[in-house]
Amino acid sequence: MRTLTAATLGLAMMLGAATYASADCQKSIRLVASPAGKAIAADARARVRAITKTPTFVKQDLVVEMSAVVPNGTTFLVFANGQPMGTITIAFGVGRRVVNNETPNVRPAGADPVCSIGPVIVTEGAGNTILSGSF
């Protein structure tokens, strides 16, 4: 009886661990420059990652890193799944946007869960696409 109980408990623990691990993901893409993006030598990568930290917390983040030949302080808008994720401000030719769920941050609706993000688009202020790609 003890052997059966131990085996059942071990199986339940393994299945529980598998359930938590299935929420984990890590994907990255290189965004493609539009003609407007090529004009400013824009280049970018995007990454989504979800890592189970505890049975009740999965750390999730979206990171978009870009470079462009524009003046310092130039801003670009980042969208994921059609929803605004915030801005990237260029300093010395590079910029970065990180969206995560670590306290006190709240991810926008289009980034929850991050593993479900498909299209990522970076636009300039007037709304013209500079970079785009999809996971």
Coordinates of N, CA and C in Angstrom, one line a residue:
M1 N 0.8 -1.2 0.0 CA 0.0 0.0 0.0 C 0.9 1.3 0.0
R2 N 1.9 1.2 0.8 CA 2.8 2.4 0.8 C 3.5 2.6 -0.5
T3 N 3.9 1.6 -1.2 CA 4.5 1.7 -2.5 C 3.5 2.3 -3.5
L4 N 2.3 1.9 -3.5 CA 1.3 2.4 -4.4 C 1.0 3.9 -4.1
T5 N 0.9 4.3 -2.8 CA 0.7 5.6 -2.4 C 1.9 6.5 -2.8
A6 N 3.1 6.0 -2.6 CA 4.3 6.8 -3.0 C 4.4 7.0 -4.5
A7 N 4.0 5.9 -5.3 CA 4.0 6.0 -6.7 C 3.0 7.0 -7.2
T8 N 1.8 7.0 -6.6 CA 0.7 7.9 -7.0 C 1.1 9.3 -6.7
L9 N 1.7 9.5 -5.5 CA 2.1 10.9 -5.1 C 3.2 11.4 -6.1
G10 N 4.2 10.5 -6.4 CA 5.3 10.9 -7.3 C 4.8 11.3 -8.7
L11 N 3.8 10.5 -9.2 CA 3.2 10.8 -10.5 C 2.5 12.1 -10.5
A12 N 1.7 12.4 -9.4 CA 1.0 13.6 -9.3 C 2.0 14.8 -9.3
M13 N 3.1 14.6 -8.6 CA 4.1 15.7 -8.5 C 4.7 16.0 -9.9
M14 N 5.0 14.9 -10.6 CA 5.6 15.1 -11.9 C 4.6 15.7 -12.9
L15 N 3.3 15.3 -12.8 CA 2.3 16.0 -13.7 C 2.1 17.4 -13.3
G16 N 2.2 17.7 -12.1 CA 2.1 19.1 -11.6 C 3.2 19.9 -12.2
A17 N 4.4 19.4 -12.1 CA 5.6 20.1 -12.6 C 5.5 20.3 -14.1
A18 N 5.0 19.3 -14.8 CA 4.8 19.4 -16.2 C 3.8 20.5 -16.6
T19 N 2.8 20.6 -15.8 CA 1.8 21.7 -16.0 C 2.4 23.1 -15.9
Y20 N 3.2 23.3 -14.9 CA 3.9 24.6 -14.7 C 4.9 24.8 -15.8
A21 N 5.6 23.8 -16.2 CA 6.7 24.0 -17.2 C 6.0 24.3 -18.6
S22 N 4.8 23.8 -18.8 CA 4.2 24.0 -20.1 C 3.9 25.5 -20.4
A23 N 3.8 26.3 -19.3 CA 3.6 27.7 -19.5 C 4.8 28.5 -19.9
D24 N 6.0 27.8 -19.8 CA 7.2 28.5 -20.2 C 7.4 28.5 -21.7
C25 N 8.0 29.6 -22.1 CA 8.4 29.7 -23.5 C 9.5 30.7 -23.7
Q26 N 10.2 30.7 -24.8 CA 11.2 31.6 -25.1 C 11.4 31.7 -26.6
K27 N 11.0 32.8 -27.2 CA 11.1 32.9 -28.7 C 11.7 34.3 -29.0
S28 N 12.4 34.3 -30.1 CA 12.9 35.6 -30.6 C 12.8 35.7 -32.1
I29 N 12.7 37.0 -32.6 CA 12.6 37.2 -34.0 C 13.4 38.5 -34.3
R30 N 13.8 38.6 -35.6 CA 14.4 39.8 -36.1 C 13.3 40.5 -36.9
L31 N 13.1 41.8 -36.6 CA 12.0 42.5 -37.3 C 12.6 43.0 -38.6
V32 N 11.7 43.1 -39.6 CA 12.1 43.5 -40.9 C 11.8 45.0 -41.2
A33 N 12.7 45.7 -41.7 CA 12.5 47.1 -42.0 C 11.7 47.4 -43.2
S34 N 10.8 48.3 -43.1 CA 10.0 48.8 -44.2 C 10.9 49.8 -45.0
P35 N 10.4 50.3 -46.2 CA 11.2 51.3 -46.9 C 11.6 52.5 -46.0
A36 N 10.6 52.9 -45.2 CA 10.9 54.0 -44.2 C 11.9 53.6 -43.2
G37 N 11.9 52.4 -42.8 CA 12.9 51.9 -41.8 C 14.3 51.8 -42.5
K38 N 14.3 51.3 -43.7 CA 15.6 51.2 -44.4 C 16.2 52.6 -44.6
A39 N 15.4 53.6 -44.8 CA 15.9 55.0 -45.0 C 16.7 55.5 -43.7
I40 N 16.4 54.9 -42.6 CA 17.1 55.4 -41.3 C 17.9 54.2 -40.8
A41 N 18.2 53.2 -41.6 CA 19.0 52.1 -41.2 C 18.5 51.4 -39.9
A42 N 17.1 51.3 -39.8 CA 16.5 50.7 -38.7 C 16.7 49.2 -38.7
D43 N 17.0 48.6 -37.5 CA 17.1 47.2 -37.3 C 16.6 46.9 -35.9
A44 N 16.0 45.7 -35.7 CA 15.5 45.4 -34.4 C 15.3 43.9 -34.2
R45 N 15.3 43.5 -32.9 CA 15.0 42.1 -32.5 C 13.9 42.2 -31.4
A46 N 13.1 41.2 -31.4 CA 12.1 41.1 -30.3 C 12.2 39.8 -29.7
R47 N 11.9 39.7 -28.4 CA 11.9 38.4 -27.6 C 10.8 38.4 -26.7
V48 N 10.1 37.2 -26.6 CA 9.2 37.0 -25.5 C 9.7 35.8 -24.7
R49 N 9.4 35.9 -23.4 CA 9.9 34.8 -22.5 C 9.0 34.7 -21.3
A50 N 8.6 33.5 -21.0 CA 7.9 33.2 -19.8 C 8.6 32.1 -19.0
I51 N 8.9 32.3 -17.8 CA 9.6 31.4 -16.9 C 8.9 31.2 -15.6
T52 N 8.5 29.9 -15.3 CA 7.9 29.6 -14.1 C 8.8 29.8 -12.9
K53 N 8.5 30.7 -12.0 CA 9.3 31.0 -10.8 C 8.8 30.2 -9.6
T54 N 7.5 30.2 -9.4 CA 6.8 29.4 -8.4 C 5.6 28.8 -8.9
P55 N 4.9 27.9 -8.2 CA 3.6 27.4 -8.7 C 2.6 28.5 -9.0
T56 N 2.7 29.6 -8.4 CA 1.7 30.7 -8.6 C 2.2 31.9 -9.4
F57 N 3.5 31.9 -9.8 CA 4.0 33.1 -10.5 C 4.9 32.7 -11.7
V58 N 4.5 33.1 -12.9 CA 5.2 32.9 -14.1 C 5.7 34.3 -14.5
K59 N 7.0 34.5 -14.5 CA 7.6 35.8 -14.9 C 7.5 35.8 -16.5
Q60 N 7.0 36.9 -17.0 CA 6.8 37.1 -18.4 C 7.3 38.4 -18.9
D61 N 8.0 38.4 -20.0 CA 8.5 39.7 -20.5 C 8.5 39.7 -22.1
L62 N 8.4 40.9 -22.6 CA 8.5 41.2 -24.0 C 9.6 42.3 -24.1
V63 N 10.6 42.0 -24.9 CA 11.7 43.0 -25.1 C 11.9 43.3 -26.6
V64 N 11.9 44.6 -26.9 CA 12.2 45.0 -28.3 C 13.4 45.9 -28.2
E65 N 14.4 45.6 -28.9 CA 15.6 46.4 -29.0 C 15.9 46.8 -30.4
M66 N 16.1 48.1 -30.6 CA 16.3 48.6 -32.0 C 17.4 49.5 -32.1
S67 N 17.9 49.7 -33.3 CA 18.9 50.7 -33.7 C 18.4 51.4 -34.9
A68 N 18.8 52.7 -35.0 CA 18.4 53.5 -36.1 C 19.3 54.7 -36.1
V69 N 19.5 55.3 -37.3 CA 20.3 56.4 -37.5 C 19.4 57.6 -37.5
V70 N 19.1 58.1 -36.3 CA 18.2 59.2 -36.0 C 18.8 60.1 -34.9
P71 N 18.3 61.3 -34.7 CA 18.8 62.1 -33.6 C 18.5 61.5 -32.2
N72 N 19.3 61.8 -31.2 CA 19.0 61.4 -29.9 C 17.6 61.9 -29.5
G73 N 16.9 61.1 -28.8 CA 15.6 61.5 -28.3 C 14.4 61.2 -29.2
T74 N 14.7 60.7 -30.4 CA 13.7 60.3 -31.3 C 12.9 59.1 -30.7
T75 N 11.6 59.2 -30.8 CA 10.8 58.1 -30.2 C 10.0 57.3 -31.3
F76 N 9.8 56.0 -31.0 CA 9.1 55.1 -31.8 C 8.1 54.4 -30.9
L77 N 6.9 54.0 -31.5 CA 5.9 53.4 -30.8 C 6.0 51.9 -31.1
V78 N 5.7 51.1 -30.0 CA 5.8 49.6 -30.2 C 4.4 49.0 -30.0
F79 N 4.0 48.2 -30.9 CA 2.7 47.5 -30.8 C 2.9 46.0 -30.8
A80 N 2.1 45.2 -30.1 CA 2.1 43.8 -30.1 C 0.7 43.3 -30.1
N81 N 0.4 42.4 -31.0 CA -1.0 42.0 -31.2 C -2.0 43.1 -31.4
G82 N -1.4 44.2 -32.0 CA -2.3 45.4 -32.4 C -2.5 46.3 -31.2
Q83 N -1.9 46.0 -30.0 CA -2.1 46.8 -28.9 C -0.8 47.6 -28.6
P84 N -0.9 48.9 -28.1 CA 0.3 49.6 -27.8 C 1.0 49.1 -26.6
M85 N 2.3 49.0 -26.7 CA 3.2 48.5 -25.6 C 4.1 49.5 -25.0
G86 N 4.1 50.7 -25.6 CA 4.9 51.8 -25.1 C 5.8 52.4 -26.2
T87 N 6.8 53.1 -25.8 CA 7.7 53.7 -26.7 C 9.2 53.3 -26.5
I88 N 9.9 53.5 -27.6 CA 11.4 53.3 -27.5 C 12.0 54.7 -27.8
T89 N 12.8 55.2 -27.0 CA 13.5 56.4 -27.2 C 15.0 56.1 -27.6
I90 N 15.4 56.6 -28.7 CA 16.7 56.4 -29.2 C 17.8 57.3 -28.5
A91 N 18.8 56.7 -28.1 CA 20.0 57.4 -27.5 C 21.2 56.8 -28.1
F92 N 22.0 57.6 -28.7 CA 23.3 57.1 -29.4 C 23.0 56.0 -30.3
G93 N 21.9 56.0 -31.1 CA 21.6 55.1 -32.1 C 20.8 53.8 -31.7
V94 N 20.6 53.7 -30.4 CA 19.9 52.4 -29.9 C 18.8 52.8 -28.9
G95 N 17.8 51.9 -28.8 CA 16.8 52.0 -27.8 C 16.2 50.7 -27.5
R96 N 15.5 50.6 -26.4 CA 14.9 49.4 -25.9 C 13.6 49.6 -25.2
R97 N 12.7 48.7 -25.4 CA 11.4 48.7 -24.6 C 11.2 47.3 -24.0
V98 N 11.0 47.3 -22.7 CA 10.8 46.1 -21.9 C 9.4 46.2 -21.3
V99 N 8.6 45.1 -21.5 CA 7.3 45.1 -20.8 C 7.3 43.8 -20.1
N100 N 7.0 43.8 -18.7 CA 7.0 42.6 -18.0 C 5.9 42.7 -16.9
N101 N 5.8 41.6 -16.1 CA 4.8 41.5 -15.1 C 5.4 41.5 -13.7
E102 N 6.6 42.0 -13.5 CA 7.2 42.1 -12.2 C 6.7 43.3 -11.5
T103 N 6.3 43.2 -10.2 CA 5.8 44.3 -9.4 C 6.7 45.5 -9.5
P104 N 6.2 46.7 -9.8 CA 4.8 47.1 -9.9 C 4.3 47.1 -11.3
N105 N 5.0 46.5 -12.3 CA 4.6 46.6 -13.7 C 3.3 45.9 -14.0
V106 N 2.6 46.4 -14.9 CA 1.4 45.7 -15.4 C 1.5 45.6 -16.9
R107 N 1.4 44.4 -17.5 CA 1.5 44.3 -18.9 C 0.2 44.7 -19.6
P108 N 0.3 45.4 -20.7 CA -0.9 45.8 -21.5 C -1.6 44.5 -21.9
A109 N -2.9 44.7 -22.2 CA -3.8 43.5 -22.5 C -3.2 42.7 -23.7
G110 N -2.6 43.3 -24.7 CA -2.1 42.5 -25.8 C -0.9 41.7 -25.5
A111 N -0.3 41.8 -24.3 CA 0.9 41.1 -24.0 C 0.6 40.1 -22.9
D112 N -0.6 39.7 -22.7 CA -0.9 38.7 -21.6 C -1.7 37.6 -22.2
P113 N -1.1 36.4 -22.2 CA 0.3 36.0 -21.9 C 1.2 36.3 -23.0
V114 N 2.5 36.5 -22.7 CA 3.4 36.9 -23.7 C 3.6 35.9 -24.8
C115 N 3.5 34.6 -24.4 CA 3.7 33.5 -25.4 C 2.6 33.5 -26.5
S116 N 1.6 34.3 -26.3 CA 0.5 34.4 -27.3 C 0.7 35.6 -28.3
I117 N 1.8 36.3 -28.1 CA 2.1 37.5 -29.0 C 2.4 37.0 -30.3
G118 N 1.8 37.6 -31.3 CA 2.1 37.2 -32.7 C 2.9 38.4 -33.4
P119 N 2.1 39.3 -34.0 CA 2.8 40.4 -34.7 C 3.3 41.5 -33.7
V120 N 4.5 42.0 -34.1 CA 5.2 43.1 -33.4 C 5.5 44.2 -34.4
I121 N 5.1 45.4 -34.2 CA 5.2 46.5 -35.1 C 5.8 47.7 -34.4
V122 N 6.8 48.3 -35.0 CA 7.4 49.6 -34.5 C 7.1 50.6 -35.5
T123 N 6.4 51.7 -35.1 CA 6.1 52.8 -36.0 C 6.7 54.1 -35.5
E124 N 6.8 55.1 -36.4 CA 7.2 56.4 -36.0 C 6.0 57.2 -35.6
G125 N 6.1 58.4 -35.1 CA 5.1 59.2 -34.5 C 3.8 59.4 -35.4
A126 N 4.0 59.5 -36.7 CA 2.9 59.6 -37.6 C 2.1 58.3 -37.9
G127 N 2.7 57.2 -37.4 CA 2.0 55.9 -37.6 C 2.5 55.1 -38.7
N128 N 3.6 55.6 -39.4 CA 4.2 54.8 -40.5 C 5.0 53.7 -39.9
T129 N 4.8 52.5 -40.4 CA 5.6 51.3 -40.0 C 7.0 51.4 -40.3
I130 N 7.9 51.2 -39.3 CA 9.3 51.3 -39.5 C 9.9 49.8 -39.5
L131 N 9.4 49.0 -38.6 CA 9.9 47.6 -38.5 C 8.7 46.7 -38.2
S132 N 8.7 45.5 -38.6 CA 7.6 44.6 -38.3 C 8.1 43.1 -38.3
G133 N 7.4 42.3 -37.6 CA 7.7 40.8 -37.7 C 6.6 40.1 -36.8
S134 N 6.7 38.8 -36.9 CA 5.7 38.0 -36.1 C 6.4 36.7 -35.6
F135 N 6.0 36.4 -34.3 CA 6.5 35.2 -33.7 C 5.8 34.0 -34.3

